[in-house]
PDB file of C-alpha atoms and ligand atoms in Angstrom:
ATOM      1  CA  UNK A   1       0.215   0.194  -0.021  1.00 68.00           C
ATOM      2  CA  UNK A   2       1.580   3.365  -0.778  1.00 76.00           C
ATOM      3  CA  UNK A   3      -0.277   6.510  -0.121  1.00 77.00           C
ATOM      4  CA  UNK A   4       1.053   9.836  -0.869  1.00 78.00           C
ATOM      5  CA  UNK A   5       0.889  12.733   1.826  1.00 77.00           C
ATOM      6  CA  UNK A   6      -0.592  16.237  -0.352  1.00 82.00           C
ATOM      7  CA  UNK A   7       0.849  18.543  -0.076  1.00 83.00           C
ATOM      8  CA  UNK A   8      -0.343  22.240  -0.093  1.00 86.00           C
ATOM      9  CA  UNK A   9       0.315  23.478  -4.028  1.00 87.00           C
ATOM     10  CA  UNK A  10       2.903  26.172  -4.679  1.00 88.00           C
ATOM     11  CA  UNK A  11       0.129  28.326  -6.265  1.00 90.00           C
ATOM     12  CA  UNK A  12      -2.001  27.668  -2.023  1.00 92.00           C
ATOM     13  CA  UNK A  13       1.125  29.332  -0.620  1.00 92.00           C
ATOM     14  CA  UNK A  14       2.007  32.118  -2.994  1.00 94.00           C
ATOM     15  CA  UNK A  15      -2.104  33.432  -2.073  1.00 95.00           C
ATOM     16  CA  UNK A  16      -1.496  32.565   1.436  1.00 93.00           C
ATOM     17  CA  UNK A  17       1.774  34.924   1.184  1.00 94.00           C
ATOM     18  CA  UNK A  18       0.267  37.344  -0.802  1.00 95.00           C
ATOM     19  CA  UNK A  19      -2.782  38.165   0.951  1.00 94.00           C
ATOM     20  CA  UNK A  20      -1.121  38.499   4.337  1.00 94.00           C
ATOM     21  CA  UNK A  21       1.219  41.890   2.244  1.00 96.00           C
ATOM     22  CA  UNK A  22      -0.851  43.130  -0.348  1.00 96.00           C
ATOM     23  CA  UNK A  23      -1.737  46.838   0.276  1.00 95.00           C
ATOM     24  CA  UNK A  24      -5.650  46.869   0.959  1.00 93.00           C
ATOM     25  CA  UNK A  25      -5.910  49.556  -1.681  1.00 95.00           C
ATOM     26  CA  UNK A  26      -4.020  47.453  -4.428  1.00 95.00           C
ATOM     27  CA  UNK A  27      -6.558  47.378  -7.122  1.00 95.00           C
ATOM     28  CA  UNK A  28      -5.838  42.972  -6.961  1.00 94.00           C
ATOM     29  CA  UNK A  29      -6.801  42.814  -3.744  1.00 95.00           C
ATOM     30  CA  UNK A  30     -10.061  41.439  -3.953  1.00 95.00           C
ATOM     31  CA  UNK A  31      -9.223  38.913  -6.724  1.00 95.00           C
ATOM     32  CA  UNK A  32      -6.713  37.970  -4.849  1.00 95.00           C
ATOM     33  CA  UNK A  33      -8.034  37.166  -1.608  1.00 95.00           C
ATOM     34  CA  UNK A  34     -11.517  35.398  -3.423  1.00 93.00           C
ATOM     35  CA  UNK A  35      -8.545  33.222  -5.266  1.00 93.00           C
ATOM     36  CA  UNK A  36      -7.048  32.362  -2.392  1.00 95.00           C
ATOM     37  CA  UNK A  37     -10.100  31.750  -0.656  1.00 93.00           C
ATOM     38  CA  UNK A  38     -11.570  29.271  -3.556  1.00 90.00           C
ATOM     39  CA  UNK A  39      -8.377  27.867  -3.452  1.00 91.00           C
ATOM     40  CA  UNK A  40      -7.666  26.865  -0.046  1.00 94.00           C
ATOM     41  CA  UNK A  41     -11.243  25.801   0.641  1.00 92.00           C
ATOM     42  CA  UNK A  42     -10.024  22.887  -2.236  1.00 91.00           C
ATOM     43  CA  UNK A  43      -7.355  22.306  -0.565  1.00 93.00           C
ATOM     44  CA  UNK A  44      -9.562  21.711   2.529  1.00 92.00           C
ATOM     45  CA  UNK A  45     -11.811  19.901   0.686  1.00 91.00           C
ATOM     46  CA  UNK A  46      -9.155  17.290  -0.955  1.00 91.00           C
ATOM     47  CA  UNK A  47      -8.205  16.909   2.394  1.00 90.00           C
ATOM     48  CA  UNK A  48     -11.518  15.674   3.775  1.00 89.00           C
ATOM     49  CA  UNK A  49     -11.664  12.975   1.190  1.00 90.00           C
ATOM     50  CA  UNK A  50      -7.656  11.744   1.659  1.00 89.00           C
ATOM     51  CA  UNK A  51      -8.678  11.111   5.523  1.00 88.00           C
ATOM     52  CA  UNK A  52     -10.844   8.482   3.296  1.00 88.00           C
ATOM     53  CA  UNK A  53      -8.062   6.614   1.821  1.00 88.00           C
ATOM     54  CA  UNK A  54      -6.605   5.725   5.246  1.00 85.00           C
ATOM     55  CA  UNK A  55      -9.730   3.858   6.048  1.00 85.00           C
ATOM     56  CA  UNK A  56     -10.402   2.306   2.663  1.00 85.00           C
ATOM     57  CA  UNK A  57     -10.511  -1.113   3.034  1.00 85.00           C
ATOM     58  CA  UNK A  58      -9.368  -3.079  -0.123  1.00 85.00           C
ATOM     59  CA  UNK A  59      -8.325  -6.382  -1.045  1.00 86.00           C
ATOM     60  CA  UNK A  60      -5.563  -6.144  -2.867  1.00 88.00           C
ATOM     61  CA  UNK A  61      -2.325  -4.047  -2.837  1.00 88.00           C
ATOM     62  CA  UNK A  62      -2.592  -0.180  -4.219  1.00 91.00           C
ATOM     63  CA  UNK A  63      -1.524   3.653  -4.762  1.00 92.00           C
ATOM     64  CA  UNK A  64      -3.139   6.307  -4.403  1.00 93.00           C
ATOM     65  CA  UNK A  65      -1.191   9.526  -5.455  1.00 93.00           C
ATOM     66  CA  UNK A  66      -2.517  13.044  -4.995  1.00 91.00           C
ATOM     67  CA  UNK A  67      -2.660  16.207  -6.813  1.00 90.00           C
ATOM     68  CA  UNK A  68      -0.464  14.707  -9.804  1.00 92.00           C
ATOM     69  CA  UNK A  69       0.271  17.461 -12.673  1.00 93.00           C
ATOM     70  CA  UNK A  70       1.224  15.755 -16.028  1.00 94.00           C
ATOM     71  CA  UNK A  71       2.049  17.294 -19.697  1.00 92.00           C
ATOM     72  CA  UNK A  72       0.471  16.086 -22.738  1.00 90.00           C
ATOM     73  CA  UNK A  73       2.073  16.030 -26.074  1.00 89.00           C
ATOM     74  CA  UNK A  74      -0.183  18.861 -26.438  1.00 90.00           C
ATOM     75  CA  UNK A  75       1.681  20.705 -23.615  1.00 90.00           C
ATOM     76  CA  UNK A  76      -1.515  20.308 -22.069  1.00 92.00           C
ATOM     77  CA  UNK A  77      -1.695  20.302 -18.204  1.00 91.00           C
ATOM     78  CA  UNK A  78      -3.452  16.963 -16.552  1.00 94.00           C
ATOM     79  CA  UNK A  79      -4.036  18.619 -13.046  1.00 93.00           C
ATOM     80  CA  UNK A  80      -5.213  14.900 -11.115  1.00 94.00           C
ATOM     81  CA  UNK A  81      -6.992  15.031  -7.542  1.00 93.00           C
ATOM     82  CA  UNK A  82      -6.445  11.803  -6.779  1.00 94.00           C
ATOM     83  CA  UNK A  83      -5.425   8.717  -8.719  1.00 96.00           C
ATOM     84  CA  UNK A  84      -6.030   5.314  -7.181  1.00 95.00           C
ATOM     85  CA  UNK A  85      -3.673   1.992  -9.114  1.00 95.00           C
ATOM     86  CA  UNK A  86      -4.808  -1.156  -7.995  1.00 94.00           C
ATOM     87  CA  UNK A  87      -3.891  -4.555  -9.388  1.00 94.00           C
ATOM     88  CA  UNK A  88      -7.223  -4.378 -10.718  1.00 96.00           C
ATOM     89  CA  UNK A  89      -8.302  -1.312 -12.311  1.00 96.00           C
ATOM     90  CA  UNK A  90      -6.950   2.751 -11.872  1.00 96.00           C
ATOM     91  CA  UNK A  91      -9.545   5.512 -10.714  1.00 97.00           C
ATOM     92  CA  UNK A  92      -9.008   9.163 -11.416  1.00 97.00           C
ATOM     93  CA  UNK A  93     -10.419  10.964  -8.716  1.00 96.00           C
ATOM     94  CA  UNK A  94     -11.892  14.587  -9.341  1.00 95.00           C
ATOM     95  CA  UNK A  95     -12.855  16.455  -5.752  1.00 94.00           C
ATOM     96  CA  UNK A  96     -15.107  19.671  -5.449  1.00 92.00           C
ATOM     97  CA  UNK A  97     -15.836  21.396  -2.713  1.00 90.00           C
ATOM     98  CA  UNK A  98     -18.664  23.356  -3.729  1.00 88.00           C
ATOM     99  CA  UNK A  99     -21.561  24.056  -1.025  1.00 89.00           C
ATOM    100  CA  UNK A 100     -25.452  24.400  -2.488  1.00 93.00           C
ATOM    101  CA  UNK A 101     -27.459  23.134  -5.552  1.00 94.00           C
ATOM    102  CA  UNK A 102     -25.254  21.599  -8.152  1.00 93.00           C
ATOM    103  CA  UNK A 103     -26.414  21.092 -11.667  1.00 93.00           C
ATOM    104  CA  UNK A 104     -24.442  19.291 -14.373  1.00 90.00           C
ATOM    105  CA  UNK A 105     -25.390  20.256 -17.834  1.00 86.00           C
ATOM    106  CA  UNK A 106     -24.195  17.458 -20.324  1.00 80.00           C
ATOM    107  CA  UNK A 107     -25.067  19.746 -23.111  1.00 83.00           C
ATOM    108  CA  UNK A 108     -23.527  22.704 -22.326  1.00 84.00           C
ATOM    109  CA  UNK A 109     -20.372  21.109 -20.233  1.00 83.00           C
ATOM    110  CA  UNK A 110     -21.159  23.936 -17.160  1.00 87.00           C
ATOM    111  CA  UNK A 111     -21.529  23.032 -13.681  1.00 90.00           C
ATOM    112  CA  UNK A 112     -23.939  25.514 -12.037  1.00 92.00           C
ATOM    113  CA  UNK A 113     -24.528  26.233  -8.404  1.00 92.00           C
ATOM    114  CA  UNK A 114     -27.494  27.823  -6.998  1.00 94.00           C
ATOM    115  CA  UNK A 115     -27.512  29.152  -3.274  1.00 92.00           C
ATOM    116  CA  UNK A 116     -29.278  28.824  -1.107  1.00 89.00           C
ATOM    117  CA  UNK A 117     -30.021  32.743  -1.112  1.00 92.00           C
ATOM    118  CA  UNK A 118     -30.672  31.981  -5.112  1.00 91.00           C
ATOM    119  CA  UNK A 119     -27.887  32.885  -6.180  1.00 92.00           C
ATOM    120  CA  UNK A 120     -26.772  31.312  -9.417  1.00 93.00           C
ATOM    121  CA  UNK A 121     -23.089  31.030 -10.554  1.00 90.00           C
ATOM    122  CA  UNK A 122     -21.069  28.593 -13.217  1.00 89.00           C
ATOM    123  CA  UNK A 123     -18.091  26.612 -12.428  1.00 85.00           C
ATOM    124  CA  UNK A 124     -15.930  24.068 -14.533  1.00 84.00           C
ATOM    125  CA  UNK A 125     -17.287  20.563 -14.952  1.00 89.00           C
ATOM    126  CA  UNK A 126     -15.657  18.152 -12.662  1.00 91.00           C
ATOM    127  CA  UNK A 127     -17.681  15.469 -14.709  1.00 92.00           C
ATOM    128  CA  UNK A 128     -16.018  16.886 -18.563  1.00 91.00           C
ATOM    129  CA  UNK A 129     -12.756  17.471 -16.632  1.00 93.00           C
ATOM    130  CA  UNK A 130     -12.257  13.666 -15.611  1.00 95.00           C
ATOM    131  CA  UNK A 131     -13.052  12.431 -18.997  1.00 95.00           C
ATOM    132  CA  UNK A 132     -10.545  14.540 -20.659  1.00 95.00           C
ATOM    133  CA  UNK A 133      -8.130  12.751 -17.538  1.00 97.00           C
ATOM    134  CA  UNK A 134      -9.464   9.275 -18.268  1.00 97.00           C
ATOM    135  CA  UNK A 135      -8.665   9.981 -21.760  1.00 96.00           C
ATOM    136  CA  UNK A 136      -4.953  11.574 -21.318  1.00 96.00           C
ATOM    137  CA  UNK A 137      -3.917   8.157 -19.137  1.00 95.00           C
ATOM    138  CA  UNK A 138      -5.563   5.813 -22.067  1.00 95.00           C
ATOM    139  CA  UNK A 139      -2.927   7.180 -23.965  1.00 93.00           C
ATOM    140  CA  UNK A 140      -0.125   6.743 -21.518  1.00 91.00           C
ATOM    141  CA  UNK A 141      -1.042   3.373 -20.578  1.00 92.00           C
ATOM    142  CA  UNK A 142      -2.041   1.948 -23.981  1.00 91.00           C
ATOM    143  CA  UNK A 143       0.502  -1.202 -23.217  1.00 89.00           C
ATOM    144  CA  UNK A 144      -1.521  -2.457 -20.054  1.00 89.00           C
ATOM    145  CA  UNK A 145      -4.922  -3.416 -20.390  1.00 89.00           C
ATOM    146  CA  UNK A 146      -5.604  -1.961 -16.891  1.00 94.00           C
ATOM    147  CA  UNK A 147      -9.106  -0.315 -17.205  1.00 96.00           C
ATOM    148  CA  UNK A 148      -9.643   3.682 -16.128  1.00 97.00           C
ATOM    149  CA  UNK A 149     -12.700   4.778 -14.129  1.00 97.00           C
ATOM    150  CA  UNK A 150     -13.353   8.260 -13.452  1.00 97.00           C
ATOM    151  CA  UNK A 151     -15.365   9.329 -10.196  1.00 97.00           C
ATOM    152  CA  UNK A 152     -16.795  13.160  -9.294  1.00 96.00           C
ATOM    153  CA  UNK A 153     -16.372  13.690  -5.241  1.00 95.00           C
ATOM    154  CA  UNK A 154     -18.238  16.141  -3.492  1.00 94.00           C
ATOM    155  CA  UNK A 155     -16.436  17.186  -0.797  1.00 93.00           C
ATOM    156  CA  UNK A 156     -18.812  19.236   1.413  1.00 91.00           C
ATOM    157  CA  UNK A 157     -21.525  17.943   3.380  1.00 89.00           C
ATOM    158  CA  UNK A 158     -24.299  20.068   2.769  1.00 91.00           C
ATOM    159  CA  UNK A 159     -23.884  20.502  -1.395  1.00 93.00           C
ATOM    160  CA  UNK A 160     -27.112  19.103  -3.115  1.00 94.00           C
ATOM    161  CA  UNK A 161     -25.839  17.031  -6.323  1.00 93.00           C
ATOM    162  CA  UNK A 162     -28.996  17.866  -9.045  1.00 91.00           C
ATOM    163  CA  UNK A 163     -29.491  16.798 -12.639  1.00 89.00           C
ATOM    164  CA  UNK A 164     -25.755  14.947 -13.811  1.00 88.00           C
ATOM    165  CA  UNK A 165     -25.595  13.024 -17.030  1.00 87.00           C
ATOM    166  CA  UNK A 166     -24.561   9.299 -15.841  1.00 87.00           C
ATOM    167  CA  UNK A 167     -21.364   8.509 -17.690  1.00 90.00           C
ATOM    168  CA  UNK A 168     -19.375   9.446 -14.775  1.00 93.00           C
ATOM    169  CA  UNK A 169     -20.321   8.357 -11.214  1.00 95.00           C
ATOM    170  CA  UNK A 170     -20.660  11.437  -9.115  1.00 94.00           C
ATOM    171  CA  UNK A 171     -20.768  11.472  -4.952  1.00 95.00           C
ATOM    172  CA  UNK A 172     -20.603  12.407  -1.858  1.00 95.00           C
ATOM    173  CA  UNK A 173     -17.761  11.500  -0.340  1.00 93.00           C
ATOM    174  CA  UNK A 174     -19.073   9.199   2.017  1.00 92.00           C
ATOM    175  CA  UNK A 175     -19.875   7.226  -0.997  1.00 94.00           C
ATOM    176  CA  UNK A 176     -16.878   6.208  -1.663  1.00 94.00           C
ATOM    177  CA  UNK A 177     -15.855   2.617  -0.120  1.00 93.00           C
ATOM    178  CA  UNK A 178     -19.197   1.575  -1.616  1.00 95.00           C
ATOM    179  CA  UNK A 179     -17.865   2.656  -4.876  1.00 96.00           C
ATOM    180  CA  UNK A 180     -14.714   1.242  -4.878  1.00 95.00           C
ATOM    181  CA  UNK A 181     -16.635  -2.358  -3.572  1.00 95.00           C
ATOM    182  CA  UNK A 182     -18.386  -1.914  -7.329  1.00 96.00           C
ATOM    183  CA  UNK A 183     -15.288  -1.759  -9.001  1.00 96.00           C
ATOM    184  CA  UNK A 184     -13.672  -4.498  -7.008  1.00 95.00           C
ATOM    185  CA  UNK A 185     -16.695  -6.617  -7.897  1.00 95.00           C
ATOM    186  CA  UNK A 186     -16.554  -5.644 -11.947  1.00 96.00           C
ATOM    187  CA  UNK A 187     -12.997  -5.934 -11.770  1.00 96.00           C
ATOM    188  CA  UNK A 188     -12.691  -9.477 -11.477  1.00 94.00           C
ATOM    189  CA  UNK A 189      -9.344  -9.974 -13.128  1.00 94.00           C
ATOM    190  CA  UNK A 190      -5.377  -9.406 -12.348  1.00 95.00           C
ATOM    191  CA  UNK A 191      -3.828  -7.208 -14.467  1.00 94.00           C
ATOM    192  CA  UNK A 192      -0.416  -5.780 -12.866  1.00 94.00           C
ATOM    193  CA  UNK A 193       1.654  -7.880 -10.641  1.00 94.00           C
ATOM    194  CA  UNK A 194       3.053  -6.049  -7.595  1.00 93.00           C
ATOM    195  CA  UNK A 195       6.389  -4.713  -9.444  1.00 93.00           C
ATOM    196  CA  UNK A 196       3.962  -3.396 -12.419  1.00 94.00           C
ATOM    197  CA  UNK A 197       1.975  -1.331  -9.887  1.00 93.00           C
ATOM    198  CA  UNK A 198       4.787   0.176  -7.829  1.00 93.00           C
ATOM    199  CA  UNK A 199       6.249   0.685 -11.885  1.00 92.00           C
ATOM    200  CA  UNK A 200       3.354   2.994 -12.909  1.00 93.00           C
ATOM    201  CA  UNK A 201       3.654   4.589  -9.327  1.00 93.00           C
ATOM    202  CA  UNK A 202       6.968   5.753 -10.117  1.00 92.00           C
ATOM    203  CA  UNK A 203       6.698   6.357 -13.523  1.00 92.00           C
ATOM    204  CA  UNK A 204       3.602   9.017 -12.771  1.00 93.00           C
ATOM    205  CA  UNK A 205       5.724  10.629  -9.714  1.00 92.00           C
ATOM    206  CA  UNK A 206       8.412  10.681 -12.255  1.00 92.00           C
ATOM    207  CA  UNK A 207       6.465  12.242 -14.655  1.00 92.00           C
ATOM    208  CA  UNK A 208       4.696  14.749 -12.280  1.00 91.00           C
ATOM    209  CA  UNK A 209       5.631  18.611 -12.979  1.00 88.00           C
ATOM    210  CA  UNK A 210       4.823  20.037  -9.327  1.00 79.00           C
ATOM    211  CA  UNK A 211       2.657  23.594  -9.308  1.00 76.00           C
ATOM    212  CA  UNK A 212       5.074  26.812 -10.218  1.00 78.00           C
ATOM    213  CA  UNK A 213       4.693  30.254  -8.248  1.00 78.00           C
ATOM    214  CA  UNK A 214       1.825  31.671 -11.071  1.00 76.00           C
ATOM    215  CA  UNK A 215       3.364  35.081 -11.602  1.00 80.00           C
ATOM    216  CA  UNK A 216       5.635  37.659  -9.875  1.00 85.00           C
ATOM    217  CA  UNK A 217       3.773  40.751  -8.778  1.00 90.00           C
ATOM    218  CA  UNK A 218       6.601  43.737  -8.212  1.00 93.00           C
ATOM    219  CA  UNK A 219       7.422  43.899  -4.356  1.00 92.00           C
ATOM    220  CA  UNK A 220       6.480  47.800  -4.369  1.00 94.00           C
ATOM    221  CA  UNK A 221       2.986  46.084  -3.617  1.00 95.00           C
ATOM    222  CA  UNK A 222       3.114  44.291  -0.868  1.00 96.00           C
ATOM    223  CA  UNK A 223       4.603  45.119   2.658  1.00 96.00           C
ATOM    224  CA  UNK A 224       8.486  43.844   3.346  1.00 96.00           C
ATOM    225  CA  UNK A 225      10.015  42.823   6.567  1.00 96.00           C
ATOM    226  CA  UNK A 226       8.878  40.176   9.073  1.00 97.00           C
ATOM    227  CA  UNK A 227       5.391  41.293  10.098  1.00 97.00           C
ATOM    228  CA  UNK A 228       3.355  41.361  13.168  1.00 97.00           C
ATOM    229  CA  UNK A 229       0.742  38.500  13.476  1.00 96.00           C
ATOM    230  CA  UNK A 230      -0.909  40.021  16.341  1.00 97.00           C
ATOM    231  CA  UNK A 231      -1.571  43.210  14.021  1.00 96.00           C
ATOM    232  CA  UNK A 232      -2.934  41.304  11.325  1.00 94.00           C
ATOM    233  CA  UNK A 233       0.265  41.600   9.591  1.00 95.00           C
ATOM    234  CA  UNK A 234       0.189  45.072   9.548  1.00 93.00           C
ATOM    235  CA  UNK A 235       2.872  46.065  11.952  1.00 95.00           C
ATOM    236  CA  UNK A 236       6.487  45.788  11.062  1.00 95.00           C
ATOM    237  CA  UNK A 237       8.532  44.049  13.887  1.00 96.00           C
ATOM    238  CA  UNK A 238      12.125  44.595  14.007  1.00 96.00           C
ATOM    239  CA  UNK A 239      15.049  42.332  15.153  1.00 94.00           C
ATOM    240  CA  UNK A 240      17.933  42.469  18.145  1.00 89.00           C
ATOM    241  CA  UNK A 241      19.501  39.886  19.804  1.00 87.00           C
ATOM    242  CA  UNK A 242      17.534  37.416  17.646  1.00 88.00           C
ATOM    243  CA  UNK A 243      14.190  38.220  18.425  1.00 93.00           C
ATOM    244  CA  UNK A 244      12.102  39.798  16.812  1.00 96.00           C
ATOM    245  CA  UNK A 245       9.912  42.462  17.861  1.00 97.00           C
ATOM    246  CA  UNK A 246       6.763  44.049  16.994  1.00 96.00           C
ATOM    247  CA  UNK A 247       6.938  48.194  17.338  1.00 91.00           C
ATOM    248  CA  UNK A 248       3.127  48.168  18.096  1.00 95.00           C
ATOM    249  CA  UNK A 249       1.684  45.745  20.482  1.00 97.00           C
ATOM    250  CA  UNK A 250       5.396  44.254  21.448  1.00 95.00           C
ATOM    251  CA  UNK A 251       5.017  40.821  20.374  1.00 97.00           C
ATOM    252  CA  UNK A 252       8.409  38.847  20.614  1.00 96.00           C
ATOM    253  CA  UNK A 253       9.329  36.084  18.615  1.00 96.00           C
ATOM    254  CA  UNK A 254      11.747  33.994  16.875  1.00 94.00           C
ATOM    255  CA  UNK A 255       9.842  31.637  14.891  1.00 95.00           C
ATOM    256  CA  UNK A 256       8.153  34.188  12.685  1.00 96.00           C
ATOM    257  CA  UNK A 257      11.245  34.416  11.013  1.00 96.00           C
ATOM    258  CA  UNK A 258      10.862  31.364   9.726  1.00 96.00           C
ATOM    259  CA  UNK A 259       6.972  32.407   7.839  1.00 95.00           C
ATOM    260  CA  UNK A 260       8.716  35.693   6.896  1.00 97.00           C
ATOM    261  CA  UNK A 261      11.657  34.523   5.200  1.00 97.00           C
ATOM    262  CA  UNK A 262       8.726  31.480   3.344  1.00 95.00           C
ATOM    263  CA  UNK A 263       6.973  34.634   1.992  1.00 95.00           C
ATOM    264  CA  UNK A 264      10.089  35.994   0.980  1.00 96.00           C
ATOM    265  CA  UNK A 265      10.841  33.110  -1.379  1.00 95.00           C
ATOM    266  CA  UNK A 266       7.555  32.972  -2.786  1.00 94.00           C
ATOM    267  CA  UNK A 267       6.979  36.373  -3.638  1.00 95.00           C
ATOM    268  CA  UNK A 268      10.440  37.242  -4.448  1.00 94.00           C
ATOM    269  CA  UNK A 269      12.787  34.894  -5.077  1.00 93.00           C
ATOM    270  CA  UNK A 270      14.173  31.436  -3.223  1.00 93.00           C
ATOM    271  CA  UNK A 271      18.375  32.662  -3.445  1.00 96.00           C
ATOM    272  CA  UNK A 272      19.007  35.634  -0.660  1.00 97.00           C
ATOM    273  CA  UNK A 273      21.526  37.830  -0.019  1.00 96.00           C
ATOM    274  CA  UNK A 274      23.653  39.407   2.999  1.00 95.00           C
ATOM    275  CA  UNK A 275      22.560  43.123   1.154  1.00 95.00           C
ATOM    276  CA  UNK A 276      19.120  41.837   0.555  1.00 96.00           C
ATOM    277  CA  UNK A 277      18.521  39.799   4.401  1.00 96.00           C
ATOM    278  CA  UNK A 278      19.406  42.999   5.081  1.00 96.00           C
ATOM    279  CA  UNK A 279      16.731  45.339   2.772  1.00 96.00           C
ATOM    280  CA  UNK A 280      13.968  43.178   2.816  1.00 96.00           C
ATOM    281  CA  UNK A 281      14.275  42.335   6.764  1.00 96.00           C
ATOM    282  CA  UNK A 282      15.206  45.631   7.901  1.00 93.00           C
ATOM    283  CA  UNK A 283      18.214  44.711   9.403  1.00 94.00           C
ATOM    284  CA  UNK A 284      20.609  46.812  10.263  1.00 89.00           C
ATOM    285  CA  UNK A 285      23.665  45.458  10.442  1.00 91.00           C
ATOM    286  CA  UNK A 286      25.634  43.275   7.873  1.00 92.00           C
ATOM    287  CA  UNK A 287      27.069  40.695  11.059  1.00 93.00           C
ATOM    288  CA  UNK A 288      23.758  40.174  12.436  1.00 92.00           C
ATOM    289  CA  UNK A 289      21.818  39.246   9.024  1.00 93.00           C
ATOM    290  CA  UNK A 290      25.297  37.149   8.328  1.00 92.00           C
ATOM    291  CA  UNK A 291      24.965  35.401  11.568  1.00 91.00           C
ATOM    292  CA  UNK A 292      21.421  34.193  10.628  1.00 91.00           C
ATOM    293  CA  UNK A 293      22.341  33.199   7.092  1.00 92.00           C
ATOM    294  CA  UNK A 294      24.385  31.238   8.814  1.00 91.00           C
ATOM    295  CA  UNK A 295      22.056  29.506  11.371  1.00 93.00           C
ATOM    296  CA  UNK A 296      20.093  27.919   9.636  1.00 95.00           C
ATOM    297  CA  UNK A 297      22.810  26.431   7.260  1.00 93.00           C
ATOM    298  CA  UNK A 298      21.685  27.458   3.868  1.00 94.00           C
ATOM    299  CA  UNK A 299      22.810  25.611   1.040  1.00 94.00           C
ATOM    300  CA  UNK A 300      24.867  28.445  -0.761  1.00 94.00           C
ATOM    301  CA  UNK A 301      27.137  29.534  -3.696  1.00 95.00           C
ATOM    302  CA  UNK A 302      29.815  31.743  -4.564  1.00 91.00           C
ATOM    303  CA  UNK A 303      32.658  33.541  -2.120  1.00 84.00           C
ATOM    304  CA  UNK A 304      32.415  35.270   1.404  1.00 77.00           C
ATOM    305  CA  UNK A 305      31.251  38.835  -0.194  1.00 76.00           C
ATOM    306  CA  UNK A 306      29.176  37.529  -3.219  1.00 83.00           C
ATOM    307  CA  UNK A 307      27.224  34.261  -1.341  1.00 93.00           C
ATOM    308  CA  UNK A 308      23.900  33.283  -2.392  1.00 96.00           C
ATOM    309  CA  UNK A 309      22.133  31.317  -0.427  1.00 96.00           C
ATOM    310  CA  UNK A 310      19.788  29.034  -1.746  1.00 96.00           C
ATOM    311  CA  UNK A 311      16.214  28.825   0.258  1.00 96.00           C
ATOM    312  CA  UNK A 312      14.807  25.152  -0.038  1.00 93.00           C
ATOM    313  CA  UNK A 313      10.834  24.142  -0.351  1.00 86.00           C
ATOM    314  CA  UNK A 314       8.861  23.726   2.700  1.00 85.00           C
ATOM    315  CA  UNK A 315      11.433  26.821   4.183  1.00 92.00           C
ATOM    316  CA  UNK A 316       9.209  26.776   7.781  1.00 92.00           C
ATOM    317  CA  UNK A 317       9.569  23.202   8.240  1.00 91.00           C
ATOM    318  CA  UNK A 318      13.165  22.918   7.069  1.00 94.00           C
ATOM    319  CA  UNK A 319      13.804  25.803   9.640  1.00 96.00           C
ATOM    320  CA  UNK A 320      12.093  24.866  12.816  1.00 94.00           C
ATOM    321  CA  UNK A 321      14.917  22.582  14.073  1.00 94.00           C
ATOM    322  CA  UNK A 322      17.103  25.361  14.126  1.00 93.00           C
ATOM    323  CA  UNK A 323      15.520  27.198  16.442  1.00 89.00           C
ATOM    324  CA  UNK A 324      16.336  27.598  19.892  1.00 72.00           C
ATOM    325  CA  UNK A 325      13.190  26.916  21.610  1.00 61.00           C
ATOM    326  CA  UNK A 326      12.685  23.412  19.927  1.00 50.00           C
TER     327      UNK A 326
HETATM  328 ZN1   ZN B 401       1.656  43.317  16.569  1.00 69.77          ZN
END
């Protein structure tokens, strides 16, 4: 059994950093907040479905992969929320965390959501998306005669699934085990050996293209420095003797630097020099900046004066063991 852990997509981390820092008067402030809200809800919905896989009763060895981004021959991407593979079949799962009444139109290929207050909104049709992914995986795995199935899971328990075509099953998260049971009954023939299953899983993980930071935002549009979480990230914290202190509410923290540096990594760039650190985080002395950079043992290139430090991914987790309190 192999169940991958779903990691926060880079785009969500980027939006999280931007949400903390973008000035309220920015013309795109509302747009990015809405994007964040949608993506964050989507991620929460996916996490909710992920819990089901851990409790899954499956008669065969299986793999579950999350958030796979694969590129097809036309250079278009396929983002698969979850892919379940066992020796008998493969199941592509598209996850939607939307509330209200959902109508899936087979002719217009649209998903229409009607909120309890009557507001009507259009969404990309998850059924059409799933069919597109199925076609693509059929091409990739044409050498194996493994059946490829698809399903759409609605992770919001209060959503009402109204009209929908019968092409792809669509159900609430609680129906996952039952749906899989029906597939176990439908596909009784063993097609993949355990070695082949491992091979396919590895092949997909190798092809996976992790998402990239969507676009660059001019640094004049967002607040710089280490920002105080107690002041809703509106006031800056200052560095003295290894501690960051808020000039407004006096909140003090050493570890808050990790989150701020992660914001820098996503919003500015994944490398930093002593000078850039001093400028962005308002550190007065070069020695203090140097001590700070060395403390976390970031990989670097270049000689002493022109040293460029490379900030690892998952920076907050990476930096955790280097703080005094931990
Ligand atoms: Zn404060």
